[in-house]
mmCIF file of C-alpha atoms in Angstrom:
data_model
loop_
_atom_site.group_PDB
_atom_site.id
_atom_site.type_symbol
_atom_site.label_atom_id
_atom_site.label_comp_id
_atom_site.label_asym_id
_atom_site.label_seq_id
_atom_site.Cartn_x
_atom_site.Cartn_y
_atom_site.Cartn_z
ATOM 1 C CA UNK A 1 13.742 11.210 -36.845
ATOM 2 C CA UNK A 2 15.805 10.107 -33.776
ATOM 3 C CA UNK A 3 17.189 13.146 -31.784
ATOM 4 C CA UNK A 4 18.192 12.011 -28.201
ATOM 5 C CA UNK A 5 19.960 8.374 -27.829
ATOM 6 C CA UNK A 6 20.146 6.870 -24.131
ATOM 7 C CA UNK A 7 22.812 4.886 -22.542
ATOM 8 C CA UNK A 8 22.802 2.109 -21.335
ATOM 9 C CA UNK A 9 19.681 0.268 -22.394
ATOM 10 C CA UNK A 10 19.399 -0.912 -19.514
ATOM 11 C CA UNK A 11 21.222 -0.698 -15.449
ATOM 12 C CA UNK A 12 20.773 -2.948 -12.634
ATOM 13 C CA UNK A 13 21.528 -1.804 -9.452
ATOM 14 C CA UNK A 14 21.196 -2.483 -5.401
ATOM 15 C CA UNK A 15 19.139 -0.018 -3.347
ATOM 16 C CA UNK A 16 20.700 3.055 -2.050
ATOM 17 C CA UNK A 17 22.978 3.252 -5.161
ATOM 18 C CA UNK A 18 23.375 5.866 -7.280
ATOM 19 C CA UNK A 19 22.072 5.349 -11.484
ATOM 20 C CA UNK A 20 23.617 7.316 -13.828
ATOM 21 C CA UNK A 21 22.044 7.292 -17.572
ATOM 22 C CA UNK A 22 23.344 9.641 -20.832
ATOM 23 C CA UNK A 23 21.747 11.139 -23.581
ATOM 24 C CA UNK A 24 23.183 12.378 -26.671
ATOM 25 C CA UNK A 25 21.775 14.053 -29.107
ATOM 26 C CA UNK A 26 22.994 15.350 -32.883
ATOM 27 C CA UNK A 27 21.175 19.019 -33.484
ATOM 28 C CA UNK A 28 21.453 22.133 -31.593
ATOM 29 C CA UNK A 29 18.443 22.355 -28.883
ATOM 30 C CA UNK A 30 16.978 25.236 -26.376
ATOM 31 C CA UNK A 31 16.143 22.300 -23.314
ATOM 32 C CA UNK A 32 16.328 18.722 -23.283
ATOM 33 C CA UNK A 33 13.798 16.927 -20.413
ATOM 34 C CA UNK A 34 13.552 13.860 -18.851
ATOM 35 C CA UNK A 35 10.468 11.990 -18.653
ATOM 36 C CA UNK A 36 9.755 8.559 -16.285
ATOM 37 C CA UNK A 37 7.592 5.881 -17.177
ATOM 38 C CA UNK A 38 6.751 2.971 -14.970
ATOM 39 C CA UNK A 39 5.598 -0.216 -17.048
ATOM 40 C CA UNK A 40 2.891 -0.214 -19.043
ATOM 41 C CA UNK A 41 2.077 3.532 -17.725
ATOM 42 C CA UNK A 42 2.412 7.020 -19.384
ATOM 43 C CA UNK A 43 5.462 9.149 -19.605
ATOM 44 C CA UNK A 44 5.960 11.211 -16.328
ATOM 45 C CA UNK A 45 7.976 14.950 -16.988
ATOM 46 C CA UNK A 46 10.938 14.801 -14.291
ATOM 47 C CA UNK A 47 12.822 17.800 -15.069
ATOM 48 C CA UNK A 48 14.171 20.196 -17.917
ATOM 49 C CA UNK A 49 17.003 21.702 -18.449
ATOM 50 C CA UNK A 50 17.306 24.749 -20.777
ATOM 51 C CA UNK A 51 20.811 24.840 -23.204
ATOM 52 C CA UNK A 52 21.915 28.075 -21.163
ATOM 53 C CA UNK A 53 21.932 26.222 -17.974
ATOM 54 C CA UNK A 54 25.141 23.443 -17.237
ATOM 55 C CA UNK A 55 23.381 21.416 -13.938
ATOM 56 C CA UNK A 56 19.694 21.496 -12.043
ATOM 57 C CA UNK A 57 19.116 19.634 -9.333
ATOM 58 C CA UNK A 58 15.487 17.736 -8.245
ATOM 59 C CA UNK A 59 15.119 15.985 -5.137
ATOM 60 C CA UNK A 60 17.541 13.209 -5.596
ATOM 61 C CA UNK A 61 17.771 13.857 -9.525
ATOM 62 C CA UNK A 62 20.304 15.536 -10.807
ATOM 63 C CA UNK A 63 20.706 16.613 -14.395
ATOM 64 C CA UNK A 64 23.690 18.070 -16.416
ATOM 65 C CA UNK A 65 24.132 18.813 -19.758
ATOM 66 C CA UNK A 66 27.005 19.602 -22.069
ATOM 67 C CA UNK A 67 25.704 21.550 -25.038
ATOM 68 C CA UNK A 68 29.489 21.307 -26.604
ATOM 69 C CA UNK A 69 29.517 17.349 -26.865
ATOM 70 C CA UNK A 70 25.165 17.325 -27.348
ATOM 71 C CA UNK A 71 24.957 15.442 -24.260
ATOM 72 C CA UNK A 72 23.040 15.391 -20.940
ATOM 73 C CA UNK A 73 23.091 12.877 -17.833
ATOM 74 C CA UNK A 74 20.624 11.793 -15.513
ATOM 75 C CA UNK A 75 21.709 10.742 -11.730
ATOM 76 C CA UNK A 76 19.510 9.121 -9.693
ATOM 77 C CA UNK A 77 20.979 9.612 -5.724
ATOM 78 C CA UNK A 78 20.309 6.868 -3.346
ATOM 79 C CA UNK A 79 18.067 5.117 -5.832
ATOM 80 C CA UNK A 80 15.071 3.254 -4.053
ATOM 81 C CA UNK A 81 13.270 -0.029 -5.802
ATOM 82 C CA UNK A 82 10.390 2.731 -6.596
ATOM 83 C CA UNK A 83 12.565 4.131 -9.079
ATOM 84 C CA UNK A 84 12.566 1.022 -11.293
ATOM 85 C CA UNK A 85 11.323 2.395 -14.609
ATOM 86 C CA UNK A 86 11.993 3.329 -17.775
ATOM 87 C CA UNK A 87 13.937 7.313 -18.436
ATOM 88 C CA UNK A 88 13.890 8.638 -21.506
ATOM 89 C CA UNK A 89 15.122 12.158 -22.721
ATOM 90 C CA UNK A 90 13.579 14.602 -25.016
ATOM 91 C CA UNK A 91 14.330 17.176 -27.170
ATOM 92 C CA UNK A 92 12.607 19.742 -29.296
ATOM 93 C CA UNK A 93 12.554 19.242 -32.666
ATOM 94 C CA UNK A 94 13.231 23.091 -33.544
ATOM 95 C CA UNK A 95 12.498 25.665 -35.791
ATOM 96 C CA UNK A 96 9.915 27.069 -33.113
ATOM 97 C CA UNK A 97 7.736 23.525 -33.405
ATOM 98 C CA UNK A 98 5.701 22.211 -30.273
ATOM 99 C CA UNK A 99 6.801 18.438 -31.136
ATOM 100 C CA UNK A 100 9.120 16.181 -28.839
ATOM 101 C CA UNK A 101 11.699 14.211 -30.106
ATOM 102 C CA UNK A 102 11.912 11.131 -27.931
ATOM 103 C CA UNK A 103 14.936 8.800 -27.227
ATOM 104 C CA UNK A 104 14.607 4.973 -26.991
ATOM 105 C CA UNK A 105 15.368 5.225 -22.955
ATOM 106 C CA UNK A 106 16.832 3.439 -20.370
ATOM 107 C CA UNK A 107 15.616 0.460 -18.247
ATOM 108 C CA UNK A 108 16.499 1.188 -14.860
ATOM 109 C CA UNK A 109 16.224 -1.976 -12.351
ATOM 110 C CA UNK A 110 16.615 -1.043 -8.604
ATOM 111 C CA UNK A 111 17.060 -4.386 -6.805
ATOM 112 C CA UNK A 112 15.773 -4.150 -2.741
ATOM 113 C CA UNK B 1 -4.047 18.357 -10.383
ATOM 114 C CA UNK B 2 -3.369 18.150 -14.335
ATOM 115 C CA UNK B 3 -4.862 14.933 -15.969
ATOM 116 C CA UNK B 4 -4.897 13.333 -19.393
ATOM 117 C CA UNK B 5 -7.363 10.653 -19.707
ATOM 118 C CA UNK B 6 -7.743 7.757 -22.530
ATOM 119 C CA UNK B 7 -10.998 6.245 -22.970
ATOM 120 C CA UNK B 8 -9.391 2.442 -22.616
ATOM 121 C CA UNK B 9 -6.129 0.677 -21.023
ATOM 122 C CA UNK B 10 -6.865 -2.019 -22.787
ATOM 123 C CA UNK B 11 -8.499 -2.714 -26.168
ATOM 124 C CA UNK B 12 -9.067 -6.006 -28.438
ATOM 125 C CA UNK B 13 -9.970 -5.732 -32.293
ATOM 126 C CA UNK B 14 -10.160 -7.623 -34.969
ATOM 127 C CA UNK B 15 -8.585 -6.953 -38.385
ATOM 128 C CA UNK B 16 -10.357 -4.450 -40.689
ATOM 129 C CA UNK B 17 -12.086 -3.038 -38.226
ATOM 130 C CA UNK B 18 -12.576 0.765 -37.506
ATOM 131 C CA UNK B 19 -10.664 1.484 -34.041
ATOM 132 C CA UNK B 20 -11.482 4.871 -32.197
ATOM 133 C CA UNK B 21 -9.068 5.988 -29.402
ATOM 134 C CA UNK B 22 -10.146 8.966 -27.162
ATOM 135 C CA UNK B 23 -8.180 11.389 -25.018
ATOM 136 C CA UNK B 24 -9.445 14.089 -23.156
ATOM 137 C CA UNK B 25 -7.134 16.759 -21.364
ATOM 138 C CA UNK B 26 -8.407 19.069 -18.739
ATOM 139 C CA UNK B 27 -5.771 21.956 -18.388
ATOM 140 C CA UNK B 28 -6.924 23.805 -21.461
ATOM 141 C CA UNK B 29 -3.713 22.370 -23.672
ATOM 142 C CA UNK B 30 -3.469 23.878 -27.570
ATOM 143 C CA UNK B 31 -1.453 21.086 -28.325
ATOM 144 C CA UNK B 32 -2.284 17.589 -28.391
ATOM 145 C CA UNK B 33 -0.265 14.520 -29.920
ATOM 146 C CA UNK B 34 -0.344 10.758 -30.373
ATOM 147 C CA UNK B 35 2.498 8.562 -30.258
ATOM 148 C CA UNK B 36 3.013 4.921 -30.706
ATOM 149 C CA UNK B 37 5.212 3.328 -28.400
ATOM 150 C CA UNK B 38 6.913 -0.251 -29.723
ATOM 151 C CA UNK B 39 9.742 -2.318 -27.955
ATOM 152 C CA UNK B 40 13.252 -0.990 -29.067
ATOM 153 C CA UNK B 41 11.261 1.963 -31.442
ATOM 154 C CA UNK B 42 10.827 4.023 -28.267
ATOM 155 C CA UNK B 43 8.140 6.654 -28.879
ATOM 156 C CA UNK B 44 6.969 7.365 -32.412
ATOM 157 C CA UNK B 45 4.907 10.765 -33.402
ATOM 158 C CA UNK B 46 1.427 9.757 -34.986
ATOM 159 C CA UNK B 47 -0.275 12.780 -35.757
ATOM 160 C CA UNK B 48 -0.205 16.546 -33.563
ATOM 161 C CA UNK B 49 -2.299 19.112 -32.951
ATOM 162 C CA UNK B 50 -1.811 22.788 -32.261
ATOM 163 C CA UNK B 51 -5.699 24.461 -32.266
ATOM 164 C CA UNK B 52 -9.050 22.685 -32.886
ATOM 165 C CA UNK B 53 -9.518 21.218 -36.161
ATOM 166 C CA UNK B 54 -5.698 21.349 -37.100
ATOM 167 C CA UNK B 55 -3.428 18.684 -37.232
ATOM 168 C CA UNK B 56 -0.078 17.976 -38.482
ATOM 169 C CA UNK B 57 1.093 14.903 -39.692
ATOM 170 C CA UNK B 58 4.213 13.073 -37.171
ATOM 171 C CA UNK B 59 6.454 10.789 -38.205
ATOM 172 C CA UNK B 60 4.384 8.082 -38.974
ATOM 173 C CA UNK B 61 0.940 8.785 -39.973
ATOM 174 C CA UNK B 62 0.189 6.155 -42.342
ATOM 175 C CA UNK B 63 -2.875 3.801 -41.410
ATOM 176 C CA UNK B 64 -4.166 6.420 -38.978
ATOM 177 C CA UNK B 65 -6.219 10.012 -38.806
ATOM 178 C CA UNK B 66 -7.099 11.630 -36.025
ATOM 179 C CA UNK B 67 -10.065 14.388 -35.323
ATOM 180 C CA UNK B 68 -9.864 17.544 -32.961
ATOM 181 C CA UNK B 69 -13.149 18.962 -33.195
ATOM 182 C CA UNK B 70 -13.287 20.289 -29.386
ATOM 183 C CA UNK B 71 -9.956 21.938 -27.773
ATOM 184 C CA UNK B 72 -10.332 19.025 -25.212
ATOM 185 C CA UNK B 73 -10.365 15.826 -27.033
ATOM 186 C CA UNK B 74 -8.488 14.631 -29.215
ATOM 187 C CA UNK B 75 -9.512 11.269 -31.290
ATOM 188 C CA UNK B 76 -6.866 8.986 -33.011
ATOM 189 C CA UNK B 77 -8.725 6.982 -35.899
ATOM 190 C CA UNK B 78 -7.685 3.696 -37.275
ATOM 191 C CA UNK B 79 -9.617 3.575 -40.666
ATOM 192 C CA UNK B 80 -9.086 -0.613 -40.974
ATOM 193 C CA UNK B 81 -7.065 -1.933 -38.209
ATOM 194 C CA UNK B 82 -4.213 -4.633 -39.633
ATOM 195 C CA UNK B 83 -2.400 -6.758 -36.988
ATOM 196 C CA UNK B 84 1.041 -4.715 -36.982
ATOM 197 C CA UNK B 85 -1.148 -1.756 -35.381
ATOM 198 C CA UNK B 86 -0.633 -3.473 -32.492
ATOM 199 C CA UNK B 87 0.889 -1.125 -29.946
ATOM 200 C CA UNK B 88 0.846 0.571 -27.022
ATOM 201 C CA UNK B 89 -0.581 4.171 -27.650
ATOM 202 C CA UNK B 90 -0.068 7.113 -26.009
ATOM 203 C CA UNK B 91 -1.531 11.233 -25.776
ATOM 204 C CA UNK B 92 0.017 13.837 -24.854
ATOM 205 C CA UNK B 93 -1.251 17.444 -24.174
ATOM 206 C CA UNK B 94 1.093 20.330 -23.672
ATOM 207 C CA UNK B 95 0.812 24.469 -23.732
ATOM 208 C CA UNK B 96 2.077 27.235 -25.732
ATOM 209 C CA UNK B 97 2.463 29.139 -22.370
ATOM 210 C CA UNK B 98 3.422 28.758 -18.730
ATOM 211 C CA UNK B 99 5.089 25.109 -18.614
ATOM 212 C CA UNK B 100 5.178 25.123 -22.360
ATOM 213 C CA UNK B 101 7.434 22.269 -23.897
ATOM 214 C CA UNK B 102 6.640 19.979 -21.119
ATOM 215 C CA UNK B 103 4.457 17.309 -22.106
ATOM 216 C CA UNK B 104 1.406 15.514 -20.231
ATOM 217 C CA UNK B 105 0.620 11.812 -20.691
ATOM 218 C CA UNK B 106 -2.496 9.902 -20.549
ATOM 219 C CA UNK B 107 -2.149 6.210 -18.810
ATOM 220 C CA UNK B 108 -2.276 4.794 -22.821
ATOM 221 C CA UNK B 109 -3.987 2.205 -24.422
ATOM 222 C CA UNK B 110 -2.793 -1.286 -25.448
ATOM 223 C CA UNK B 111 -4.111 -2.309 -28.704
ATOM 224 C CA UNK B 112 -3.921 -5.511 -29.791
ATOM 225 C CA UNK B 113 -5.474 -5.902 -33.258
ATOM 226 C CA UNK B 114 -6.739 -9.984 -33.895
#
């Protein structure tokens, strides 16, 4: 069951730019998180968000989200070529479950 | 510091037979979970578990059973291994307090099944 769907599929950039990447997702949700995975590595938890909160900022991540259109961003502020990786979001899957609905993610290049 | 560790990065096997894959977490998780991970399929729920000896079934369980006989570990079983088991796997732990929802990955295991 697909919840959260990332755009683009995939981003190219030069150093010291700044990624953007969407999620959207279709059913009403109490957080939505970001994970990081570098390739062929585990997920990495970045940051959540909680569906009472609009932005939250991380170090040089910074995460909205927009509970009226079911969509969050992820910015990525004077990216560095150590941030080339794959981001994915997450949502819970409700009704009071444990369980992580994972989006497909975005494949993030940062060119030095 | 929090780990999740699985017993192999990388694992041959031929078809048919019996596959084990261990994870252990150390931060005294209730809930454990498996996922597949496949190009363009993104992360796939195998099987979850909330206490020792439950489990609930993910999203696609078929081919697979997994055993939680100790809160720590947490096996994923593959009863006959066929060639489109080949995947990358992962485990998760996470808790029902503190940082609950976040979730806690091993390194995973690539299978490739012969």
């Amino acid at each position: 069951s697909q919840q959260g769907e990332e755009d683009p599929q995939a981003l190219s950039i030069q150093e010291g730019e700044n990624a953007t990447m969407n999620c959207s997702y279709k059913t009403s949700i109490n957080n939505l998180q970001w994970y990081r995975q570098n390739s062929g590595r585990g997920l990495v938890h970045l940051i959540l968000i909680r569906s009472n909160e609009r932005e939250k900022h991380s170090g040089r991540l910074r995460v909205t989200l927009d509970t009226s259109k079911k969509s969050s961003s992820l910015l990525i502020t004077a990216s560095r070529a150590a941030d080339t990786a794959s981001y994915f979001c997450a949502t819970p899957t409700g009704g009071g479950s444990e369980k992580l609905v994972f989006g497909k993610g975005t494949k993030l290049t940062v060119n030095p | 510091d929090v780990k999740v560790t699985q017993s192999s990065r990388y694992l041959v096997k031929r078809t048919g037979e019996k596959v084990f894959l261990e994870c252990v977490q150390d931060m005294d998780h209730e809930n454990m979970f498996w996922y597949r991970q496949d190009p363009g399929l993104g992360l796939r729920l195998i099987y979850f578990s909330y206490d020792v000896k439950m489990k609930e079934k993910g999203d696609i369980p078929e081919g697979y059973s997994v055993s939680r006989e100790k809160k720590e570990r947490f096996s994923l079983i593959l009863e006959s291994a066929s060639t489109n088991q080949t995947s990358m796997y992962l485990c998760a732990s996470s808790s029902t307090g503190g940082h609950r929802d976040e979730q806690f990955f091993g390194p995973g295991t690539r299978l490739t099944v012969l």
